[in-house]
Coordinates of C-alpha atoms in Angstrom, one line a residue:
Chain A
M168 CA 0.0 0.0 0.0
E169 CA 1.4 3.4 -1.0
F170 CA 1.4 6.7 0.8
P171 CA 3.1 9.3 -1.4
P172 CA 5.5 11.5 0.6
Q173 CA 4.5 14.7 -1.1
L174 CA 0.9 14.5 0.4
R175 CA -0.4 15.4 3.8
Y176 CA -2.9 13.2 5.6
T177 CA -5.9 13.5 8.0
T178 CA -6.8 11.2 10.8
S179 CA -10.0 10.4 8.9
D180 CA -8.0 9.0 5.9
E181 CA -8.2 11.9 3.4
W182 CA -5.1 13.3 1.6
L183 CA -4.2 16.9 0.7
H184 CA -1.8 17.8 -2.1
V185 CA -0.7 21.4 -1.6
Q186 CA 0.1 23.2 -4.9
G187 CA 0.9 26.8 -4.0
R188 CA -2.3 28.5 -2.8
E189 CA -4.4 25.5 -4.0
G190 CA -4.8 22.0 -2.7
V191 CA -6.3 18.8 -4.2
V192 CA -8.2 16.4 -1.9
G193 CA -8.9 12.7 -2.1
I194 CA -9.0 9.6 0.1
T195 CA -6.0 7.3 0.8
D196 CA -5.3 3.9 -0.5
H197 CA -6.0 2.5 3.0
A198 CA -9.4 4.2 3.0
Q199 CA -10.4 2.8 -0.4
D200 CA -9.2 -0.6 0.6
Q201 CA -11.2 -0.6 3.8
L202 CA -14.3 0.7 2.0
G203 CA -14.2 -1.9 -0.8
D204 CA -15.9 -1.4 -4.1
I205 CA -17.0 2.2 -4.3
V206 CA -20.3 2.8 -5.9
F207 CA -21.2 6.4 -5.4
V208 CA -19.4 9.7 -4.6
E209 CA -21.3 12.9 -3.8
L210 CA -19.2 16.1 -4.2
P211 CA -19.9 19.7 -3.2
E212 CA -20.9 22.6 -5.6
I213 CA -18.1 24.7 -6.9
G214 CA -17.8 27.9 -4.9
R215 CA -18.7 26.3 -1.6
Q216 CA -16.7 27.4 1.4
V217 CA -15.6 24.4 3.5
K218 CA -14.1 24.3 7.0
R219 CA -11.4 22.0 8.3
G220 CA -13.0 18.8 9.7
E221 CA -16.4 19.5 8.1
A222 CA -18.0 17.0 5.7
F223 CA -17.6 18.1 2.1
G224 CA -19.2 15.1 0.5
V225 CA -20.3 11.5 0.9
I226 CA -18.8 8.2 -0.3
E227 CA -20.6 5.0 -0.6
S228 CA -19.3 1.5 -1.1
V229 CA -20.9 -1.9 -1.1
K230 CA -20.1 -2.0 2.6
A231 CA -20.7 1.4 4.0
V232 CA -21.6 5.1 3.6
C233 CA -19.1 7.6 5.0
D234 CA -18.6 11.4 5.1
L235 CA -15.7 12.9 3.4
H236 CA -13.9 15.5 5.6
T237 CA -12.1 18.5 4.4
P238 CA -8.4 18.6 5.6
V239 CA -8.2 22.4 5.6
D240 CA -10.3 25.6 5.2
G241 CA -10.9 26.7 1.7
E242 CA -13.2 27.3 -1.3
V243 CA -14.1 24.5 -3.7
I244 CA -12.8 25.6 -7.1
A245 CA -13.0 22.3 -9.0
R246 CA -14.4 18.8 -8.5
N247 CA -13.8 15.5 -10.2
D248 CA -17.1 14.9 -12.1
A249 CA -15.6 11.8 -13.7
L250 CA -16.4 10.0 -10.4
T251 CA -20.2 10.4 -11.1
D252 CA -20.0 7.8 -13.9
A253 CA -16.9 6.0 -12.7
P254 CA -16.7 5.9 -8.9
E255 CA -14.4 2.9 -9.3
L256 CA -11.6 5.4 -10.1
V257 CA -11.2 6.0 -6.4
N258 CA -10.4 2.3 -6.0
R259 CA -8.2 2.1 -9.0
S260 CA -6.3 5.3 -8.6
P261 CA -6.9 7.0 -5.2
Y262 CA -4.1 9.5 -5.6
A263 CA -4.5 10.5 -9.2
D264 CA -7.6 9.8 -11.3
G265 CA -9.7 9.3 -8.1
W266 CA -9.1 12.9 -6.8
M267 CA -12.2 14.6 -5.4
I268 CA -12.0 18.3 -5.0
R269 CA -9.6 21.2 -5.6
L270 CA -9.6 23.9 -3.0
R271 CA -8.4 27.5 -2.9
L272 CA -6.7 27.4 0.5
S273 CA -7.7 30.0 3.1
D274 CA -4.6 29.4 5.1
P275 CA -1.9 27.2 3.5
A276 CA -0.1 27.0 6.9
Q277 CA -3.0 24.7 8.1
A278 CA -1.5 22.0 5.9
T279 CA 1.5 21.7 8.1
E280 CA -0.7 20.6 11.0
L281 CA -1.7 17.5 9.0
R282 CA 0.3 14.3 9.2
D283 CA 3.1 13.4 6.8
A284 CA 3.1 10.0 5.1
A285 CA 5.3 8.3 7.7
A286 CA 3.2 9.5 10.6
Y287 CA -0.1 8.6 8.8
Q288 CA 1.2 5.1 8.1
A289 CA 2.5 4.6 11.6
A290 CA -1.0 5.5 13.0
L291 CA -3.0 3.0 10.9
P292 CA -4.8 0.6 13.1
A293 CA -3.1 -2.6 13.7
A294 CA -5.2 -5.5 12.5
P295 CA -6.7 -7.5 15.4
A296 CA -4.6 -10.4 16.6
H297 CA -5.5 -14.0 16.0
Chain R
M217 CA -39.8 -33.5 -10.6
S218 CA -37.4 -31.6 -12.7
H219 CA -36.1 -28.1 -12.2
D220 CA -34.5 -25.8 -14.7
G221 CA -31.9 -24.8 -12.1
D222 CA -32.0 -21.3 -13.4
V223 CA -35.4 -20.2 -12.1
G224 CA -34.1 -16.8 -11.2
A225 CA -32.7 -16.3 -14.6
R226 CA -35.8 -17.5 -16.4
L227 CA -38.4 -14.9 -15.7
A228 CA -42.1 -15.0 -16.4
F229 CA -41.3 -13.2 -19.7
D230 CA -39.1 -16.1 -20.8
R231 CA -41.8 -18.7 -20.2
G232 CA -45.2 -19.4 -21.9
A233 CA -46.0 -18.6 -25.5
P234 CA -47.6 -15.7 -27.4
G235 CA -51.4 -15.7 -27.0
R236 CA -51.4 -18.0 -24.0
R237 CA -53.7 -16.9 -21.2
A238 CA -54.2 -17.8 -17.5
V239 CA -57.9 -16.9 -17.5
D240 CA -60.5 -17.1 -20.2
V241 CA -62.3 -13.8 -20.0
A242 CA -65.6 -13.5 -21.8
R243 CA -65.6 -11.1 -24.8
W244 CA -67.2 -7.7 -24.0
E245 CA -70.3 -7.2 -26.2
G246 CA -71.1 -3.6 -25.3
T247 CA -69.7 -0.3 -26.6
P248 CA -66.0 -0.1 -25.9
A249 CA -64.9 2.9 -23.7
A250 CA -62.8 5.5 -25.4
L251 CA -59.1 5.0 -25.1
P252 CA -57.0 7.8 -23.5
P253 CA -55.4 10.3 -26.0
P254 CA -52.5 8.9 -28.1
G255 CA -49.8 10.7 -26.1
L256 CA -50.7 8.6 -23.1
L257 CA -50.7 5.3 -24.9
R258 CA -47.7 3.0 -25.3
D259 CA -47.8 1.2 -28.6
A260 CA -46.1 -2.0 -27.4
V261 CA -46.2 -3.4 -23.9
R262 CA -44.9 -6.9 -23.7
L263 CA -46.5 -8.8 -20.9
P264 CA -45.8 -12.3 -19.8
E265 CA -48.2 -14.8 -21.5
L266 CA -48.6 -17.9 -19.4
S267 CA -51.2 -20.5 -18.7
Q268 CA -52.5 -20.6 -15.1
G269 CA -50.6 -23.9 -14.5
E270 CA -47.4 -22.4 -15.7
L271 CA -47.9 -19.3 -13.6
V272 CA -48.6 -21.3 -10.4
R273 CA -45.6 -23.5 -11.0
Y274 CA -43.4 -20.5 -11.6
Y275 CA -44.4 -18.8 -8.3
T276 CA -44.3 -22.1 -6.4
E277 CA -40.8 -22.7 -7.6
L278 CA -39.8 -19.2 -6.7
S279 CA -41.3 -19.5 -3.2
G280 CA -39.2 -22.7 -2.7
R281 CA -36.1 -20.7 -3.3
N282 CA -37.0 -18.3 -0.5
F283 CA -35.1 -18.5 2.8
G284 CA -36.6 -17.4 6.0
V285 CA -36.6 -18.3 9.7
D286 CA -39.1 -21.0 9.0
S287 CA -36.5 -22.6 6.6
G288 CA -33.3 -22.6 8.6
T289 CA -30.8 -20.7 10.8
Y290 CA -30.9 -17.0 10.0
P291 CA -28.4 -15.4 12.4
L292 CA -28.6 -11.8 11.1
G293 CA -27.0 -9.7 13.8
S294 CA -28.8 -6.6 14.9
C295 CA -32.0 -7.9 13.3
T296 CA -33.2 -10.5 15.8
M297 CA -34.4 -13.0 13.2
K298 CA -36.1 -15.5 15.4
Y299 CA -38.8 -18.1 15.1
N300 CA -42.2 -16.5 15.6
P301 CA -44.8 -18.7 17.2
K302 CA -47.7 -19.5 14.9
V303 CA -50.3 -18.9 17.6
D304 CA -49.4 -15.2 17.4
D305 CA -50.2 -15.2 13.7
L306 CA -53.5 -17.0 14.5
V307 CA -54.5 -14.3 17.0
A308 CA -53.7 -11.5 14.6
S309 CA -55.7 -13.1 11.9
L310 CA -58.9 -13.6 14.0
P311 CA -61.7 -12.0 11.9
A312 CA -62.8 -9.7 14.6
F313 CA -59.4 -8.1 14.5
A314 CA -58.4 -8.6 10.9
E315 CA -61.6 -7.5 9.4
A316 CA -62.2 -4.4 11.6
H317 CA -62.5 -1.2 9.6
P318 CA -60.1 1.5 10.6
L319 CA -62.8 4.1 10.6
A320 CA -65.3 2.1 12.7
P321 CA -66.7 4.0 15.7
A322 CA -64.8 3.4 18.9
A323 CA -67.9 1.9 20.5
T324 CA -67.8 -1.0 18.1
M325 CA -64.0 -1.4 18.5
Q326 CA -63.7 -1.9 22.3
G327 CA -62.0 -5.3 22.0
T328 CA -59.2 -4.1 19.7
L329 CA -58.8 -0.9 21.7
R330 CA -58.6 -2.9 24.9
T331 CA -55.9 -5.1 23.4
L332 CA -53.9 -2.0 22.4
A333 CA -54.3 -0.5 25.8
E334 CA -53.1 -3.7 27.5
L335 CA -50.1 -3.9 25.1
A336 CA -49.2 -0.2 25.9
A337 CA -49.3 -1.0 29.6
M338 CA -47.2 -4.1 29.2
L339 CA -44.6 -2.4 27.1
G340 CA -44.5 0.5 29.7
E341 CA -43.9 -2.0 32.4
L342 CA -41.2 -3.9 30.5
T343 CA -39.3 -0.7 29.7
G344 CA -40.0 1.2 32.9
L345 CA -41.2 4.0 30.7
P346 CA -45.0 4.2 31.2
A347 CA -46.0 6.7 28.5
V348 CA -46.4 4.6 25.4
G349 CA -47.3 5.4 21.8
L350 CA -48.0 2.4 19.6
A351 CA -48.5 4.3 16.3
P352 CA -45.0 4.3 14.7
A353 CA -44.9 1.8 11.9
A354 CA -41.2 0.6 12.1
G355 CA -38.1 1.1 14.1
A356 CA -36.8 4.1 12.2
Q357 CA -40.2 5.8 12.5
G358 CA -40.2 5.0 16.2
E359 CA -36.8 6.7 16.5
L360 CA -38.1 9.7 14.6
A361 CA -41.1 9.9 16.9
G362 CA -38.8 9.8 19.9
M363 CA -36.5 12.5 18.7
L364 CA -39.4 14.7 17.6
M365 CA -40.7 14.3 21.1
V366 CA -37.3 15.4 22.5
R367 CA -37.5 18.4 20.1
R368 CA -41.0 19.3 21.1
A369 CA -40.2 19.0 24.9
L370 CA -37.2 21.3 24.5
E371 CA -39.3 23.7 22.5
R372 CA -42.0 23.8 25.2
R373 CA -39.5 24.7 27.8
G374 CA -38.0 27.4 25.6
D375 CA -34.7 25.6 25.3
L376 CA -34.6 24.4 21.7
A377 CA -32.8 27.3 20.1
G378 CA -29.6 26.8 22.1
R379 CA -29.6 23.0 21.8
R380 CA -28.7 22.1 18.3
R381 CA -26.6 18.9 18.7
V382 CA -27.3 15.3 19.2
L383 CA -24.6 12.9 20.2
V384 CA -24.4 9.4 18.7
P385 CA -21.7 6.8 19.5
D386 CA -19.7 5.5 16.6
S387 CA -21.1 2.0 17.1
A388 CA -24.7 3.2 16.5
H389 CA -27.1 1.9 13.9
G390 CA -27.0 4.2 10.9
T391 CA -30.6 5.1 11.6
N392 CA -29.6 7.0 14.7
P393 CA -27.6 9.8 13.1
A394 CA -30.1 9.8 10.2
T395 CA -33.0 10.2 12.7
A396 CA -31.3 13.1 14.5
A397 CA -30.7 14.9 11.2
M398 CA -34.3 14.3 10.1
A399 CA -35.5 15.8 13.4
G400 CA -33.5 18.9 12.6
F401 CA -30.4 18.4 14.8
E402 CA -26.7 18.3 14.0
V403 CA -24.9 15.1 14.8
T404 CA -21.7 14.7 16.7
E405 CA -20.1 11.3 16.8
V406 CA -18.8 10.0 20.1
P407 CA -16.0 7.4 19.9
S408 CA -16.1 4.0 21.6
G409 CA -13.4 3.1 24.1
P410 CA -11.2 0.1 23.8
D411 CA -13.7 -2.0 25.7
G412 CA -16.5 -1.2 23.2
S413 CA -18.5 1.0 25.5
I414 CA -18.8 4.8 25.1
D415 CA -15.5 6.6 25.8
Q416 CA -16.6 8.5 28.9
Q417 CA -13.8 11.1 28.6
A418 CA -14.6 11.9 25.0
L419 CA -18.3 12.2 26.0
A420 CA -17.5 14.6 28.8
R421 CA -15.5 16.7 26.4
T422 CA -18.3 17.1 23.9
L423 CA -21.4 17.1 26.2
D424 CA -22.3 20.8 27.0
G425 CA -25.2 23.2 27.0
D426 CA -25.8 23.0 23.2
V427 CA -26.6 19.3 23.3
A428 CA -30.3 18.2 23.0
A429 CA -29.8 14.5 23.5
L430 CA -27.5 11.5 23.5
M431 CA -28.8 8.4 21.5
V432 CA -27.6 5.1 23.0
T433 CA -28.3 1.5 22.0
V434 CA -28.5 -0.9 24.9
P435 CA -26.9 -3.4 24.6
N436 CA -24.8 -1.8 21.9
T437 CA -24.3 -3.1 18.4
L438 CA -21.2 -5.0 19.4
G439 CA -23.5 -7.2 21.5
L440 CA -21.9 -5.6 24.6
W441 CA -23.4 -4.1 27.7
E442 CA -23.0 -0.3 27.8
R443 CA -20.8 0.0 30.9
G444 CA -21.5 3.0 33.1
I445 CA -24.8 3.8 31.4
E446 CA -26.3 5.1 34.7
A447 CA -23.4 7.5 35.0
V448 CA -23.8 8.6 31.4
A449 CA -27.5 9.2 32.1
A450 CA -26.8 11.3 35.1
R451 CA -24.2 13.3 33.1
V452 CA -26.6 13.9 30.2
H453 CA -29.3 15.1 32.6
E454 CA -26.9 17.4 34.4
A455 CA -26.2 19.0 31.1
G456 CA -29.9 19.6 30.6
A457 CA -30.1 17.1 27.7
L458 CA -32.3 14.0 27.3
L459 CA -31.2 10.4 26.9
Y460 CA -32.7 8.5 24.0
G461 CA -32.6 4.7 23.9
D462 CA -32.5 2.5 20.8
G463 CA -34.3 -0.6 21.9
A464 CA -33.5 -2.7 18.8
N465 CA -31.5 -5.1 21.0
L466 CA -34.1 -5.5 23.7
N467 CA -34.0 -9.3 23.2
A468 CA -30.9 -9.5 25.3
I469 CA -32.4 -7.8 28.4
L470 CA -36.1 -8.6 28.1
G471 CA -37.7 -8.9 31.5
R472 CA -34.4 -8.1 33.3
V473 CA -33.3 -4.6 32.7
R474 CA -35.6 -1.6 32.2
F475 CA -34.6 1.5 30.3
G476 CA -36.5 3.7 32.7
D477 CA -34.5 2.4 35.6
L478 CA -31.2 3.2 33.8
G479 CA -32.3 6.8 33.4
F480 CA -33.5 6.8 29.8
D481 CA -36.2 9.4 28.9
V482 CA -37.5 7.8 25.7
V483 CA -36.9 4.5 23.9
H484 CA -38.3 2.9 20.8
L485 CA -38.8 -0.9 20.5
N486 CA -38.9 -3.0 17.4
L487 CA -41.9 -5.2 18.0
H488 CA -41.2 -7.1 14.8
K489 CA -37.8 -8.1 16.1
T490 CA -38.4 -8.9 19.8
F491 CA -42.1 -9.6 19.9
S492 CA -42.9 -12.1 17.2
T493 CA -43.6 -10.7 13.8
P494 CA -42.0 -12.4 10.8
H495 CA -39.9 -9.7 9.2
G496 CA -36.9 -9.1 6.9
G497 CA -38.9 -8.6 3.7
G498 CA -39.4 -4.9 4.4
G499 CA -42.4 -4.9 6.7
P500 CA -44.8 -4.3 8.1
G501 CA -43.1 -3.6 11.4
A502 CA -44.1 -1.6 14.6
G503 CA -41.8 0.7 16.5
P504 CA -43.7 2.0 19.6
V505 CA -42.1 4.7 21.7
C506 CA -42.0 4.4 25.5
A507 CA -41.3 7.5 27.5
T508 CA -41.3 9.1 30.9
P509 CA -44.6 10.6 32.1
A510 CA -43.0 14.1 31.5
L511 CA -42.9 13.3 27.8
A512 CA -46.4 11.8 27.6
P513 CA -48.0 15.0 26.2
F514 CA -45.8 14.8 23.1
L515 CA -46.5 11.2 22.1
P516 CA -47.4 10.6 18.5
A517 CA -51.2 10.3 17.8
P518 CA -53.3 8.4 18.4
V519 CA -53.1 6.9 21.9
V520 CA -55.8 4.9 23.6
T521 CA -57.4 6.6 26.6
E522 CA -59.9 5.2 29.1
D523 CA -62.9 7.2 30.1
A524 CA -64.5 7.1 33.6
D525 CA -67.1 4.6 32.5
G526 CA -64.4 2.2 31.4
S527 CA -64.9 2.7 27.7
L528 CA -61.9 3.3 25.4
R529 CA -61.2 5.7 22.6
L530 CA -58.4 7.1 20.6
V531 CA -57.1 10.6 21.3
R532 CA -54.4 13.0 20.3
P533 CA -52.1 13.9 23.2
E534 CA -52.1 17.6 24.2
H535 CA -48.8 18.6 22.6
S536 CA -48.5 15.6 20.2
I537 CA -45.8 15.6 17.6
G538 CA -48.7 14.6 15.3
Q539 CA -49.7 11.6 13.4
L540 CA -46.9 9.6 11.6
Q541 CA -49.1 7.5 9.4
Q542 CA -52.7 6.9 8.6
F543 CA -55.0 5.3 11.3
H544 CA -53.7 3.4 14.3
G545 CA -50.3 1.9 13.4
S546 CA -49.5 -1.7 12.3
I547 CA -52.4 -3.4 14.1
G548 CA -51.4 -6.9 13.0
V549 CA -47.9 -6.5 14.5
L550 CA -49.3 -5.0 17.7
L551 CA -51.7 -7.9 18.1
R552 CA -48.8 -10.4 17.6
A553 CA -46.8 -8.6 20.3
H554 CA -49.7 -8.8 22.7
A555 CA -50.2 -12.5 22.1
Y556 CA -46.5 -13.1 22.4
I557 CA -46.2 -11.3 25.8
R558 CA -49.3 -12.9 27.2
S559 CA -48.5 -16.4 26.1
L560 CA -45.0 -16.3 27.5
G561 CA -45.6 -14.3 30.7
I562 CA -42.8 -12.6 32.5
E563 CA -41.0 -15.9 33.3
G564 CA -41.2 -16.8 29.6
L565 CA -39.8 -13.4 28.6
R566 CA -36.9 -13.8 31.0
A567 CA -36.2 -17.2 29.5
V568 CA -36.1 -15.6 26.1
S569 CA -33.3 -13.2 27.1
A570 CA -31.5 -15.9 29.1
N571 CA -31.4 -18.3 26.2
A572 CA -30.6 -15.6 23.7
V573 CA -27.5 -14.6 25.7
L574 CA -26.6 -18.2 26.4
N575 CA -26.7 -19.1 22.7
A576 CA -24.6 -16.1 21.6
N577 CA -22.0 -17.0 24.2
Y578 CA -22.0 -20.6 23.3
L579 CA -21.4 -19.6 19.6
R580 CA -18.7 -17.3 20.7
A581 CA -16.9 -20.1 22.6
L582 CA -17.3 -22.5 19.6
L583 CA -15.8 -20.0 17.1
E584 CA -13.1 -18.5 19.3
G585 CA -9.8 -19.5 17.7
S586 CA -11.3 -19.8 14.2
Y587 CA -12.1 -16.0 13.9
A588 CA -10.7 -13.0 15.7
L589 CA -12.6 -11.5 18.6
P590 CA -12.0 -7.7 18.7
Y591 CA -13.6 -7.4 22.1
Q592 CA -12.7 -9.9 24.7
R593 CA -15.8 -9.2 26.8
R594 CA -18.7 -11.6 27.3
A595 CA -21.3 -11.2 24.7
L596 CA -25.0 -10.5 25.2
H597 CA -27.5 -11.3 22.5
E598 CA -25.0 -11.3 19.6
V599 CA -21.3 -11.6 19.0
V600 CA -19.1 -9.7 16.6
F601 CA -16.1 -11.5 15.1
S602 CA -13.5 -10.0 12.7
G603 CA -12.4 -11.8 9.5
S604 CA -9.3 -9.6 9.5
P605 CA -6.7 -12.4 9.9
Q606 CA -8.4 -14.3 7.0
R607 CA -8.2 -11.3 4.8
R608 CA -4.6 -10.5 5.8
E609 CA -3.2 -14.0 5.6
H610 CA -5.3 -15.6 2.8
G611 CA -6.9 -12.8 0.9
V612 CA -10.3 -14.0 1.9
R613 CA -12.8 -11.3 2.8
T614 CA -15.7 -11.5 5.2
Y615 CA -17.9 -11.1 2.2
D616 CA -16.4 -14.4 0.7
I617 CA -17.0 -16.2 4.1
A618 CA -20.6 -15.0 4.1
K619 CA -21.2 -16.2 0.5
R620 CA -19.7 -19.6 1.3
L621 CA -22.1 -20.0 4.2
I622 CA -24.9 -20.2 1.7
D623 CA -23.3 -23.3 0.2
Y624 CA -23.5 -24.9 3.7
G625 CA -27.3 -24.1 3.8
F626 CA -27.2 -21.2 6.3
H627 CA -28.3 -17.6 5.9
P628 CA -25.1 -15.4 6.2
P629 CA -24.9 -13.2 9.3
T630 CA -24.7 -9.4 9.1
V631 CA -21.3 -8.3 7.6
Y632 CA -19.3 -5.1 7.7
F633 CA -21.3 -3.7 10.6
P634 CA -20.7 -2.2 13.1
L635 CA -18.3 0.0 11.2
I636 CA -15.8 0.2 14.0
V637 CA -14.9 -3.5 13.5
E638 CA -12.7 -4.4 10.5
E639 CA -14.2 -7.2 8.3
A640 CA -17.0 -7.6 10.8
L641 CA -19.1 -10.7 11.1
M642 CA -22.0 -10.0 13.4
I643 CA -23.9 -13.1 14.5
E644 CA -27.1 -13.2 16.5
P645 CA -28.3 -16.8 17.0
T646 CA -31.4 -15.8 19.1
E647 CA -33.0 -18.0 21.7
T648 CA -35.0 -20.0 19.2
E649 CA -32.0 -21.9 17.7
S650 CA -31.4 -25.3 19.2
R651 CA -28.1 -26.4 20.6
E652 CA -27.8 -28.7 17.5
S653 CA -28.4 -26.0 15.0
I654 CA -25.9 -23.6 16.7
E655 CA -23.3 -26.4 16.7
A656 CA -24.0 -27.1 13.0
F657 CA -23.7 -23.4 12.2
A658 CA -20.4 -23.1 14.1
A659 CA -19.1 -26.3 12.4
A660 CA -19.8 -24.7 9.0
L661 CA -18.0 -21.5 9.9
R662 CA -15.0 -23.5 11.3
A663 CA -14.9 -25.5 8.1
I664 CA -14.9 -22.3 6.1
A665 CA -12.0 -20.9 8.1
E666 CA -10.1 -24.1 7.2
E667 CA -11.1 -23.7 3.5
A668 CA -9.8 -20.1 3.6
E669 CA -6.4 -21.4 4.5
R670 CA -6.4 -24.4 2.1
D671 CA -8.3 -23.1 -0.9
P672 CA -9.1 -19.4 -0.9
D673 CA -10.4 -19.5 -4.5
L674 CA -13.2 -21.8 -3.4
L675 CA -14.4 -18.9 -1.2
H676 CA -13.9 -16.3 -3.8
A677 CA -16.2 -18.2 -6.2
A678 CA -18.9 -19.0 -3.6
P679 CA -21.7 -19.6 -3.6
R680 CA -21.3 -22.6 -5.9
H681 CA -24.5 -24.5 -5.1
A682 CA -27.0 -21.6 -4.9
P683 CA -29.5 -21.1 -7.7
I684 CA -27.6 -18.0 -8.6
G685 CA -23.8 -17.7 -8.1
R686 CA -21.7 -14.7 -7.2
L687 CA -23.5 -11.4 -8.1
D688 CA -21.7 -8.3 -9.3
E689 CA -22.9 -6.1 -6.4
A690 CA -20.6 -3.2 -7.2
G691 CA -21.8 -3.3 -10.9
A692 CA -25.4 -3.5 -9.8
A693 CA -25.0 -0.4 -7.6
R694 CA -23.0 1.6 -10.1
R695 CA -25.0 0.8 -13.2
P696 CA -28.4 -0.5 -12.0
V697 CA -30.8 -2.1 -14.4
L698 CA -34.1 -1.4 -12.8
R699 CA -36.5 -3.1 -15.1
W700 CA -36.7 -5.9 -17.5
Q701 CA -35.8 -5.1 -21.0
P702 CA -36.8 -7.2 -24.0
P703 CA -33.8 -8.9 -25.6
A704 CA -32.4 -7.1 -28.6
Q705 CA -33.2 -10.0 -31.0
P706 CA -36.6 -11.6 -30.7
A707 CA -36.1 -15.0 -29.3
E708 CA -36.9 -18.0 -31.5
P709 CA -40.2 -19.6 -30.4
R710 CA -39.4 -22.4 -28.0
D711 CA -40.0 -25.9 -29.2
E712 CA -42.9 -27.0 -27.0
R713 CA -42.8 -30.7 -27.9

């Protein structure tokens, strides 16, 4: 399972890729693996202001329905409409084709408060013992 | 007798022959009525064309493929799928009940109303919450009724504007947060501690003056007792909030623990789970709300009231949240519950919870070692295992294990719930499974654990012996085909010889 070093991670399994004053958001490989086959992704309207920790959308798999949480404050400036017809992109390519929203960041410094790849990976729950 | 083996695949459309009819209808000799305007008419509607015999055989064959509690072990966790005594069906189908008109005057309905009044009193006694409304038609509607009562109570005391949040543990049924949202509140999730009960410190951090209620399932969806629930109740009331109980798991504590004694303000029950109504096909159910006397004025309408002369009638409580559905609720389910409670008596109800808990713990003991147990505490009515080692070591998912159980002749348990357990297998044997059937079910699950090690592909391909094999569930959800479409090429007429 991969956790690209250039990304920052939330405790609720989203990633943020900061690109200057903007940031791209999606869910991690671990999250898509836990969810299983994803069948539906609901994304916010462009222009919506989102606050750190708030739900910006909903993801549904054959197993569960979960909120998607925004890693940092910002305004939604783009969303991945390809997920409407092909939600399986999140399973296949969680860090590239399966991206969800692009934000204009209110405060890029907030990103430094998120985990780096090593810290995220270290905090993944240990599978229950036999 | 021969079967096609693909009864599910061969629909009514694929049977019969053009022009064949089930009933010979006499030709109409009068003036035909005018047809609707052309825009409203479809020019070609293909309907199945079968003889009566073919049709009856088709449905009979389909019904034989059905699987219910009357066919075999159906250990669906959190659903309490147990055998429902037939005498309760008999009572509910007595013509004086079943043929009563919902608009009949109360004076002619005294027997039915008396039965409802008695049921309300018995449920009040069993829960320790004497204000009972029987009208909600299912568990989720009972939840909504309860939370709307909370809302109305806060409104009446001028406290609603400041109390916007409802707290829900992360192990809750999905209906709990949905209900809170439907009732107009914001939902805050409260994490579970390592022992599977509410994390008391996390609760203390989030419980303040803007909280309207905490919704708690007792026992919780991990099949565990909610430790410290009395302290939780005291803390909730100190903060000026109300304590809502999800009574879906009442089967574990029936006749032993009362929600009112624990400090709950309002609880809903699922009569179709605990009190003997066959369910699982989508209804009908019944989800009465039981509340403290302080909440009685807010109960959903109607409730039965007794006049000084002993006659009964239906009334709308003073500040009722209103009527949730037409007429009186799911009368058939309410009657079954009455018959169930009266035929078992309090000792019988205590035997229900005793055996439900014994069976779950016996199953837990039989399967410990074959599957991981995320919580090492004694189970109540159900036990939650994790298929995580099977997934990690053999690439077999809980989903595959569940499908393989079908090959062994069992209905699979609930899977992937509660969400806080990885690869969850949630098993509720209920009190009505015999020792032999529990042992047979455990033996099947142990055999499957061995198959997972030896031959994982066997599980990936399961079920192998069911009428229909592995379904593409993701494909069905992503690109659903919601109605039958005629084949692109007209099929050759079948050779009927």
